[in-house]
């Protein structure tokens, strides 16, 4: 052959050297005996390879002999292991045989039965079987007697409370309106006991006169409705696909424990407004931006936050140097004009006068 190719297989391409071919024949065709002979001529050297293939019948006989030898060795090992196990079971660790006897009962220290040396023998197997069969017969007879008795008509005890659908009940009685002679363009004022607080009363999400209605909305929050639930009435269409970010941010605000509910409402409303008007608020006058914010959300601020929460929000912006204190007072006056705060409780004042 002209190239160093394997004469027995076609798994490899022609090898580069004779040593590589010899390595392949040695490790991949170990059952074949390979001999090399070098012949020198005038033109150069030539290598003659001789391959001696084994007899397959001899291979089968040798493999069967090896398998038989392995089976004999495995069988001998198993017999030795079985004899060792039998010896270990029939003798104690010290070499003495274990007598077959009933174990002595175990007692706790200080018990009354500790002094008794008579072992307790377990009952014989036939006696146990008879007792079990007798107990089974008694259970069968008792079951048959219970089935033979006619069942009594069991009716649930119905009350007026169980027949009606249970709904969360407000802890406060029906709400009271304090409008008086207030013009219709102004919203209803908050209770006189807290004129600077929100105008909404418990249960906040129900309108006046809907507390006893079956169609009245109610909150699923643990502990009942909260005043910031009123923000759910505001539309989210203007935020488009980013409405999820608004809801996620508001729920994060509502879970704060160190912030009043009215302040949470102010922060949530400002988050909604600044999300759409961030550029105009930064590049224009800050006070004008606050007035635009009040123009859009003054009604929900009056209903769910109140004058006190708005003042705290404006003071926070003053602390961050958005505008001076005079602008805080101007923004509060602007809000008071929108809700008609100067006209609240005029009838009560006239009666006192």
PDB file of N, CA and C in Angstrom, residues 67-85:
ATOM      1  N   UNK A  67     -16.145 -17.750  31.402  1.00  0.00           N
ATOM      2  CA  UNK A  67     -17.434 -17.541  32.059  1.00  0.00           C
ATOM      3  C   UNK A  67     -17.736 -18.649  33.060  1.00  0.00           C
ATOM      4  N   UNK A  68     -17.363 -19.896  32.688  1.00  0.00           N
ATOM      5  CA  UNK A  68     -17.597 -21.003  33.630  1.00  0.00           C
ATOM      6  C   UNK A  68     -16.752 -20.830  34.883  1.00  0.00           C
ATOM      7  N   UNK A  69     -15.506 -20.382  34.668  1.00  0.00           N
ATOM      8  CA  UNK A  69     -14.645 -20.167  35.831  1.00  0.00           C
ATOM      9  C   UNK A  69     -15.215 -19.068  36.730  1.00  0.00           C
ATOM     10  N   UNK A  70     -15.743 -18.010  36.096  1.00  0.00           N
ATOM     11  CA  UNK A  70     -16.338 -16.928  36.891  1.00  0.00           C
ATOM     12  C   UNK A  70     -17.548 -17.412  37.671  1.00  0.00           C
ATOM     13  N   UNK A  71     -18.376 -18.287  37.034  1.00  0.00           N
ATOM     14  CA  UNK A  71     -19.553 -18.818  37.742  1.00  0.00           C
ATOM     15  C   UNK A  71     -19.135 -19.682  38.921  1.00  0.00           C
ATOM     16  N   UNK A  72     -18.098 -20.485  38.734  1.00  0.00           N
ATOM     17  CA  UNK A  72     -17.637 -21.336  39.838  1.00  0.00           C
ATOM     18  C   UNK A  72     -17.115 -20.489  40.998  1.00  0.00           C
ATOM     19  N   UNK A  73     -16.347 -19.429  40.666  1.00  0.00           N
ATOM     20  CA  UNK A  73     -15.838 -18.575  41.727  1.00  0.00           C
ATOM     21  C   UNK A  73     -16.969 -17.868  42.469  1.00  0.00           C
ATOM     22  N   UNK A  74     -17.974 -17.392  41.707  1.00  0.00           N
ATOM     23  CA  UNK A  74     -19.098 -16.697  42.334  1.00  0.00           C
ATOM     24  C   UNK A  74     -19.890 -17.644  43.236  1.00  0.00           C
ATOM     25  N   UNK A  75     -20.066 -18.897  42.776  1.00  0.00           N
ATOM     26  CA  UNK A  75     -20.814 -19.876  43.576  1.00  0.00           C
ATOM     27  C   UNK A  75     -20.058 -20.208  44.859  1.00  0.00           C
ATOM     28  N   UNK A  76     -18.738 -20.327  44.766  1.00  0.00           N
ATOM     29  CA  UNK A  76     -17.951 -20.633  45.959  1.00  0.00           C
ATOM     30  C   UNK A  76     -18.014 -19.488  46.970  1.00  0.00           C
ATOM     31  N   UNK A  77     -17.948 -18.247  46.466  1.00  0.00           N
ATOM     32  CA  UNK A  77     -18.052 -17.095  47.366  1.00  0.00           C
ATOM     33  C   UNK A  77     -19.400 -17.060  48.074  1.00  0.00           C
ATOM     34  N   UNK A  78     -20.497 -17.352  47.339  1.00  0.00           N
ATOM     35  CA  UNK A  78     -21.826 -17.363  47.950  1.00  0.00           C
ATOM     36  C   UNK A  78     -21.938 -18.425  49.035  1.00  0.00           C
ATOM     37  N   UNK A  79     -21.353 -19.627  48.788  1.00  0.00           N
ATOM     38  CA  UNK A  79     -21.412 -20.683  49.797  1.00  0.00           C
ATOM     39  C   UNK A  79     -20.656 -20.279  51.061  1.00  0.00           C
ATOM     40  N   UNK A  80     -19.478 -19.618  50.873  1.00  0.00           N
ATOM     41  CA  UNK A  80     -18.715 -19.173  52.041  1.00  0.00           C
ATOM     42  C   UNK A  80     -19.490 -18.122  52.825  1.00  0.00           C
ATOM     43  N   UNK A  81     -20.155 -17.203  52.104  1.00  0.00           N
ATOM     44  CA  UNK A  81     -20.934 -16.159  52.778  1.00  0.00           C
ATOM     45  C   UNK A  81     -22.096 -16.762  53.549  1.00  0.00           C
ATOM     46  N   UNK A  82     -22.807 -17.761  52.977  1.00  0.00           N
ATOM     47  CA  UNK A  82     -23.929 -18.393  53.667  1.00  0.00           C
ATOM     48  C   UNK A  82     -23.467 -19.110  54.932  1.00  0.00           C
ATOM     49  N   UNK A  83     -22.312 -19.828  54.844  1.00  0.00           N
ATOM     50  CA  UNK A  83     -21.820 -20.525  56.021  1.00  0.00           C
ATOM     51  C   UNK A  83     -21.441 -19.553  57.129  1.00  0.00           C
ATOM     52  N   UNK A  84     -20.879 -18.397  56.749  1.00  0.00           N
ATOM     53  CA  UNK A  84     -20.515 -17.399  57.750  1.00  0.00           C
ATOM     54  C   UNK A  84     -21.754 -16.820  58.425  1.00  0.00           C
ATOM     55  N   UNK A  85     -22.808 -16.590  57.648  1.00  0.00           N
ATOM     56  CA  UNK A  85     -24.034 -16.041  58.225  1.00  0.00           C
ATOM     57  C   UNK A  85     -24.675 -17.026  59.192  1.00  0.00           C
TER      58      UNK A  85
END
